[in-house]
Amino acid sequence: MAVLPIRIIGDPVLHSPASLVDEITDEIRTLVADMYETMDAAPGVGLAAPQVGVPLRIYTYSYVDDDEQPWRGVLINPVLWISPPEPGAPDPDEESEGCLSFPGERFPLRRSDRVLLTAIDLEGAAVRIEVDGWRARIMQHEFDHLDGILYVDRLSDGDWKTVQKIARKRGWGKPGVSWTPGIDDLES
């Protein structure tokens, strides 16, 4: 297993829809193992294949639920159903999120409180996940990566302008910029 470089905003693989996985091969299994290691090293609660430069519809996740039970998994070719989010501005204390592809920053974003996903796992078995709250946020965030959408693309105009200033200041927003957990220090 290896910790992979994580692409940063501006890299084309992050801004294009990912392709379906046709077959679960040894290469896919290795990719998923590397994604887990990279996600844990970052640390993050989710990581999509495009974030490590692979344009495939795969993401890993890892979180602890309300009952202190750990959940860890991989979704391959997921399909997402959401209910519309409540109207109004997001609560910055309760609805902020961050992203390993825009590291070190958090912005408020309104998301649906409940989601249902279907997918397959590494053995090709059907997976069905129905979650709410913070777990629903994780699933929506990672699913967006598969469609070439970063959470910062969904922000209000004011926050989007702040994102652009940060990206320019840090030399992001262009192809080929990445960071490797455990190696690169991204402190601003």
PDB file of C-alpha atoms in Angstrom:
ATOM      1  CA  MET A   1       0.000   0.000   0.000  1.00  0.00           C
ATOM      2  CA  ALA A   2       1.059   3.575  -0.602  1.00  0.00           C
ATOM      3  CA  VAL A   3       0.057   7.088   0.341  1.00  0.00           C
ATOM      4  CA  LEU A   4      -0.843   8.814  -2.917  1.00  0.00           C
ATOM      5  CA  PRO A   5      -0.558  12.514  -3.799  1.00  0.00           C
ATOM      6  CA  ILE A   6      -3.907  14.322  -3.499  1.00  0.00           C
ATOM      7  CA  ARG A   7      -4.781  16.664  -6.357  1.00  0.00           C
ATOM      8  CA  ILE A   8      -5.676  20.249  -5.488  1.00  0.00           C
ATOM      9  CA  ILE A   9      -8.367  22.489  -6.988  1.00  0.00           C
ATOM     10  CA  GLY A  10      -7.609  23.325 -10.620  1.00  0.00           C
ATOM     11  CA  ASP A  11      -6.380  19.894 -11.662  1.00  0.00           C
ATOM     12  CA  PRO A  12      -8.532  18.770 -14.620  1.00  0.00           C
ATOM     13  CA  VAL A  13      -9.262  15.323 -13.108  1.00  0.00           C
ATOM     14  CA  LEU A  14     -11.133  17.087 -10.273  1.00  0.00           C
ATOM     15  CA  HIS A  15     -13.329  19.053 -12.638  1.00  0.00           C
ATOM     16  CA  SER A  16     -14.499  16.305 -15.019  1.00  0.00           C
ATOM     17  CA  PRO A  17     -17.023  13.495 -14.505  1.00  0.00           C
ATOM     18  CA  ALA A  18     -15.386  10.164 -13.646  1.00  0.00           C
ATOM     19  CA  SER A  19     -15.943   6.978 -15.646  1.00  0.00           C
ATOM     20  CA  LEU A  20     -17.759   3.865 -14.484  1.00  0.00           C
ATOM     21  CA  VAL A  21     -15.679   0.937 -13.282  1.00  0.00           C
ATOM     22  CA  ASP A  22     -16.226  -1.876 -15.806  1.00  0.00           C
ATOM     23  CA  GLU A  23     -14.506  -4.642 -13.867  1.00  0.00           C
ATOM     24  CA  ILE A  24     -13.031  -5.072 -10.406  1.00  0.00           C
ATOM     25  CA  THR A  25      -9.432  -6.030 -11.074  1.00  0.00           C
ATOM     26  CA  ASP A  26      -6.311  -6.363  -8.950  1.00  0.00           C
ATOM     27  CA  GLU A  27      -5.432  -2.809 -10.043  1.00  0.00           C
ATOM     28  CA  ILE A  28      -8.757  -1.567  -8.630  1.00  0.00           C
ATOM     29  CA  ARG A  29      -8.160  -3.459  -5.372  1.00  0.00           C
ATOM     30  CA  THR A  30      -4.681  -1.899  -5.068  1.00  0.00           C
ATOM     31  CA  LEU A  31      -6.094   1.553  -5.821  1.00  0.00           C
ATOM     32  CA  VAL A  32      -8.709   1.149  -3.079  1.00  0.00           C
ATOM     33  CA  ALA A  33      -6.092  -0.038  -0.556  1.00  0.00           C
ATOM     34  CA  ASP A  34      -3.951   2.992  -1.438  1.00  0.00           C
ATOM     35  CA  MET A  35      -6.980   5.274  -1.128  1.00  0.00           C
ATOM     36  CA  TYR A  36      -7.675   3.995   2.395  1.00  0.00           C
ATOM     37  CA  GLU A  37      -4.054   4.567   3.375  1.00  0.00           C
ATOM     38  CA  THR A  38      -4.077   8.063   1.839  1.00  0.00           C
ATOM     39  CA  MET A  39      -7.417   8.967   3.471  1.00  0.00           C
ATOM     40  CA  ASP A  40      -6.160   7.831   6.879  1.00  0.00           C
ATOM     41  CA  ALA A  41      -2.832   9.650   6.518  1.00  0.00           C
ATOM     42  CA  ALA A  42      -4.469  12.933   5.464  1.00  0.00           C
ATOM     43  CA  PRO A  43      -6.569  12.460   7.736  1.00  0.00           C
ATOM     44  CA  GLY A  44      -9.978  12.525   6.078  1.00  0.00           C
ATOM     45  CA  VAL A  45     -13.401  10.901   6.353  1.00  0.00           C
ATOM     46  CA  GLY A  46     -13.680  10.267   2.625  1.00  0.00           C
ATOM     47  CA  LEU A  47     -11.579  10.167  -0.519  1.00  0.00           C
ATOM     48  CA  ALA A  48     -12.676   9.895  -4.144  1.00  0.00           C
ATOM     49  CA  ALA A  49     -10.527   8.310  -6.843  1.00  0.00           C
ATOM     50  CA  PRO A  50     -10.348  11.579  -8.864  1.00  0.00           C
ATOM     51  CA  GLN A  51      -8.676  13.201  -5.856  1.00  0.00           C
ATOM     52  CA  VAL A  52      -5.716  10.855  -6.358  1.00  0.00           C
ATOM     53  CA  GLY A  53      -5.723  11.407 -10.122  1.00  0.00           C
ATOM     54  CA  VAL A  54      -7.805   8.384 -11.156  1.00  0.00           C
ATOM     55  CA  PRO A  55     -10.964   9.320 -13.096  1.00  0.00           C
ATOM     56  CA  LEU A  56     -13.101   6.389 -11.876  1.00  0.00           C
ATOM     57  CA  ARG A  57     -16.368   6.320  -9.911  1.00  0.00           C
ATOM     58  CA  ILE A  58     -14.946   5.031  -6.627  1.00  0.00           C
ATOM     59  CA  TYR A  59     -14.764   6.511  -3.164  1.00  0.00           C
ATOM     60  CA  THR A  60     -13.781   5.352   0.287  1.00  0.00           C
ATOM     61  CA  TYR A  61     -15.216   6.563   3.582  1.00  0.00           C
ATOM     62  CA  SER A  62     -14.513   6.124   7.269  1.00  0.00           C
ATOM     63  CA  TYR A  63     -16.456   7.578  10.190  1.00  0.00           C
ATOM     64  CA  VAL A  64     -17.829   6.775  13.623  1.00  0.00           C
ATOM     65  CA  ASP A  65     -21.626   6.819  13.938  1.00  0.00           C
ATOM     66  CA  ASP A  66     -23.764   8.212  16.767  1.00  0.00           C
ATOM     67  CA  ASP A  67     -23.463   4.892  18.650  1.00  0.00           C
ATOM     68  CA  GLU A  68     -19.641   5.059  18.479  1.00  0.00           C
ATOM     69  CA  GLN A  69     -19.603   2.285  15.861  1.00  0.00           C
ATOM     70  CA  PRO A  70     -16.912   2.639  13.187  1.00  0.00           C
ATOM     71  CA  TRP A  71     -18.046   2.483   9.549  1.00  0.00           C
ATOM     72  CA  ARG A  72     -15.541   2.052   6.771  1.00  0.00           C
ATOM     73  CA  GLY A  73     -16.188   1.143   3.207  1.00  0.00           C
ATOM     74  CA  VAL A  74     -15.777   1.650  -0.486  1.00  0.00           C
ATOM     75  CA  LEU A  75     -18.478   2.488  -3.005  1.00  0.00           C
ATOM     76  CA  ILE A  76     -17.946   1.635  -6.656  1.00  0.00           C
ATOM     77  CA  ASN A  77     -20.263   3.144  -9.291  1.00  0.00           C
ATOM     78  CA  PRO A  78     -22.561   4.662  -6.649  1.00  0.00           C
ATOM     79  CA  VAL A  79     -25.988   6.098  -7.399  1.00  0.00           C
ATOM     80  CA  LEU A  80     -27.216   8.812  -5.024  1.00  0.00           C
ATOM     81  CA  TRP A  81     -30.738   9.858  -4.077  1.00  0.00           C
ATOM     82  CA  ILE A  82     -31.267  12.911  -1.889  1.00  0.00           C
ATOM     83  CA  SER A  83     -34.205  14.850  -0.585  1.00  0.00           C
ATOM     84  CA  PRO A  84     -34.021  18.586  -1.229  1.00  0.00           C
ATOM     85  CA  PRO A  85     -32.123  20.474   1.459  1.00  0.00           C
ATOM     86  CA  GLU A  86     -34.000  22.826   3.746  1.00  0.00           C
ATOM     87  CA  PRO A  87     -34.130  26.325   2.263  1.00  0.00           C
ATOM     88  CA  GLY A  88     -32.060  29.076   3.835  1.00  0.00           C
ATOM     89  CA  ALA A  89     -28.494  29.940   4.598  1.00  0.00           C
ATOM     90  CA  PRO A  90     -26.249  27.235   6.103  1.00  0.00           C
ATOM     91  CA  ASP A  91     -25.341  27.420   9.782  1.00  0.00           C
ATOM     92  CA  PRO A  92     -21.552  28.018   9.838  1.00  0.00           C
ATOM     93  CA  ASP A  93     -21.202  26.074  13.109  1.00  0.00           C
ATOM     94  CA  GLU A  94     -23.252  23.034  12.070  1.00  0.00           C
ATOM     95  CA  GLU A  95     -22.961  22.912   8.273  1.00  0.00           C
ATOM     96  CA  SER A  96     -19.339  23.649   7.428  1.00  0.00           C
ATOM     97  CA  GLU A  97     -17.171  21.238   5.533  1.00  0.00           C
ATOM     98  CA  GLY A  98     -13.666  20.969   4.202  1.00  0.00           C
ATOM     99  CA  CYS A  99     -11.953  19.053   1.435  1.00  0.00           C
ATOM    100  CA  LEU A 100      -8.597  17.348   0.988  1.00  0.00           C
ATOM    101  CA  SER A 101      -8.479  18.947  -2.489  1.00  0.00           C
ATOM    102  CA  PHE A 102      -8.805  22.422  -0.928  1.00  0.00           C
ATOM    103  CA  PRO A 103      -6.870  21.652   2.254  1.00  0.00           C
ATOM    104  CA  GLY A 104      -6.866  23.668   5.428  1.00  0.00           C
ATOM    105  CA  GLU A 105     -10.101  25.579   4.852  1.00  0.00           C
ATOM    106  CA  ARG A 106     -13.756  25.125   5.834  1.00  0.00           C
ATOM    107  CA  PHE A 107     -16.846  26.874   4.491  1.00  0.00           C
ATOM    108  CA  PRO A 108     -20.558  26.593   5.307  1.00  0.00           C
ATOM    109  CA  LEU A 109     -22.646  24.669   2.778  1.00  0.00           C
ATOM    110  CA  ARG A 110     -26.261  23.511   2.983  1.00  0.00           C
ATOM    111  CA  ARG A 111     -26.701  19.832   2.089  1.00  0.00           C
ATOM    112  CA  SER A 112     -29.571  17.370   2.238  1.00  0.00           C
ATOM    113  CA  ASP A 113     -29.978  15.812   5.669  1.00  0.00           C
ATOM    114  CA  ARG A 114     -30.776  12.286   4.322  1.00  0.00           C
ATOM    115  CA  VAL A 115     -29.348  10.237   1.480  1.00  0.00           C
ATOM    116  CA  LEU A 116     -29.715   6.815  -0.027  1.00  0.00           C
ATOM    117  CA  LEU A 117     -26.899   5.274  -2.049  1.00  0.00           C
ATOM    118  CA  THR A 118     -26.612   2.068  -3.974  1.00  0.00           C
ATOM    119  CA  ALA A 119     -23.306   0.779  -5.303  1.00  0.00           C
ATOM    120  CA  ILE A 120     -21.114  -2.295  -5.388  1.00  0.00           C
ATOM    121  CA  ASP A 121     -18.197  -3.165  -3.113  1.00  0.00           C
ATOM    122  CA  LEU A 122     -14.804  -4.682  -3.955  1.00  0.00           C
ATOM    123  CA  GLU A 123     -16.341  -8.157  -4.204  1.00  0.00           C
ATOM    124  CA  GLY A 124     -18.996  -6.919  -6.635  1.00  0.00           C
ATOM    125  CA  ALA A 125     -21.752  -7.298  -4.030  1.00  0.00           C
ATOM    126  CA  ALA A 126     -24.605  -4.807  -3.949  1.00  0.00           C
ATOM    127  CA  VAL A 127     -24.377  -2.133  -1.259  1.00  0.00           C
ATOM    128  CA  ARG A 128     -27.230   0.024   0.018  1.00  0.00           C
ATOM    129  CA  ILE A 129     -26.534   2.861   2.440  1.00  0.00           C
ATOM    130  CA  GLU A 130     -29.170   5.092   3.987  1.00  0.00           C
ATOM    131  CA  VAL A 131     -27.741   7.729   6.338  1.00  0.00           C
ATOM    132  CA  ASP A 132     -28.530  11.140   7.720  1.00  0.00           C
ATOM    133  CA  GLY A 133     -26.791  14.131   9.274  1.00  0.00           C
ATOM    134  CA  TRP A 134     -23.017  14.320   9.091  1.00  0.00           C
ATOM    135  CA  ARG A 135     -22.782  10.918   7.371  1.00  0.00           C
ATOM    136  CA  ALA A 136     -25.152  12.157   4.640  1.00  0.00           C
ATOM    137  CA  ARG A 137     -22.860  15.171   4.166  1.00  0.00           C
ATOM    138  CA  ILE A 138     -19.845  12.877   3.670  1.00  0.00           C
ATOM    139  CA  MET A 139     -21.670  10.798   1.069  1.00  0.00           C
ATOM    140  CA  GLN A 140     -22.852  13.848  -0.899  1.00  0.00           C
ATOM    141  CA  HIS A 141     -19.410  15.464  -0.762  1.00  0.00           C
ATOM    142  CA  GLU A 142     -17.617  12.375  -2.084  1.00  0.00           C
ATOM    143  CA  PHE A 143     -20.292  11.686  -4.697  1.00  0.00           C
ATOM    144  CA  ASP A 144     -19.856  15.238  -6.004  1.00  0.00           C
ATOM    145  CA  HIS A 145     -16.181  14.461  -6.681  1.00  0.00           C
ATOM    146  CA  LEU A 146     -17.290  11.711  -9.061  1.00  0.00           C
ATOM    147  CA  ASP A 147     -19.238  14.293 -11.073  1.00  0.00           C
ATOM    148  CA  GLY A 148     -16.329  16.752 -11.211  1.00  0.00           C
ATOM    149  CA  ILE A 149     -17.750  19.042  -8.519  1.00  0.00           C
ATOM    150  CA  LEU A 150     -15.802  20.346  -5.521  1.00  0.00           C
ATOM    151  CA  TYR A 151     -17.760  21.571  -2.534  1.00  0.00           C
ATOM    152  CA  VAL A 152     -16.299  25.041  -3.101  1.00  0.00           C
ATOM    153  CA  ASP A 153     -18.139  25.081  -6.455  1.00  0.00           C
ATOM    154  CA  ARG A 154     -21.404  25.091  -4.480  1.00  0.00           C
ATOM    155  CA  LEU A 155     -20.569  28.006  -2.155  1.00  0.00           C
ATOM    156  CA  SER A 156     -22.179  31.430  -2.017  1.00  0.00           C
ATOM    157  CA  ASP A 157     -20.664  34.158  -4.204  1.00  0.00           C
ATOM    158  CA  GLY A 158     -18.889  35.767  -1.241  1.00  0.00           C
ATOM    159  CA  ASP A 159     -17.301  32.523  -0.106  1.00  0.00           C
ATOM    160  CA  TRP A 160     -16.421  31.633  -3.716  1.00  0.00           C
ATOM    161  CA  LYS A 161     -14.468  34.911  -4.019  1.00  0.00           C
ATOM    162  CA  THR A 162     -12.598  34.021  -0.817  1.00  0.00           C
ATOM    163  CA  VAL A 163     -11.798  30.580  -2.272  1.00  0.00           C
ATOM    164  CA  GLN A 164     -10.366  32.219  -5.395  1.00  0.00           C
ATOM    165  CA  LYS A 165      -8.159  34.551  -3.328  1.00  0.00           C
ATOM    166  CA  ILE A 166      -6.852  31.644  -1.235  1.00  0.00           C
ATOM    167  CA  ALA A 167      -6.175  29.541  -4.341  1.00  0.00           C
ATOM    168  CA  ARG A 168      -4.231  32.376  -6.012  1.00  0.00           C
ATOM    169  CA  LYS A 169      -2.227  33.100  -2.848  1.00  0.00           C
ATOM    170  CA  ARG A 170      -1.228  29.425  -2.502  1.00  0.00           C
ATOM    171  CA  GLY A 171      -0.505  28.830  -6.193  1.00  0.00           C
ATOM    172  CA  TRP A 172      -3.478  26.516  -6.626  1.00  0.00           C
ATOM    173  CA  GLY A 173      -6.147  26.542  -9.328  1.00  0.00           C
ATOM    174  CA  LYS A 174      -3.978  25.114 -12.086  1.00  0.00           C
ATOM    175  CA  PRO A 175      -3.171  21.618 -13.378  1.00  0.00           C
ATOM    176  CA  GLY A 176      -0.596  19.447 -11.656  1.00  0.00           C
ATOM    177  CA  VAL A 177      -0.743  20.821  -8.112  1.00  0.00           C
ATOM    178  CA  SER A 178      -0.949  18.181  -5.383  1.00  0.00           C
ATOM    179  CA  TRP A 179       0.111  17.400  -1.830  1.00  0.00           C
ATOM    180  CA  THR A 180       1.098  14.152  -0.193  1.00  0.00           C
ATOM    181  CA  PRO A 181      -0.065  13.440   3.368  1.00  0.00           C
ATOM    182  CA  GLY A 182       2.846  12.851   5.714  1.00  0.00           C
ATOM    183  CA  ILE A 183       5.278  14.561   3.351  1.00  0.00           C
ATOM    184  CA  ASP A 184       3.957  18.011   2.470  1.00  0.00           C
ATOM    185  CA  ASP A 185       3.214  20.674   5.052  1.00  0.00           C
ATOM    186  CA  LEU A 186       0.291  22.770   3.863  1.00  0.00           C
ATOM    187  CA  GLU A 187       0.135  25.136   6.821  1.00  0.00           C
ATOM    188  CA  SER A 188      -0.715  28.607   5.581  1.00  0.00           C
TER     189      SER A 188
END
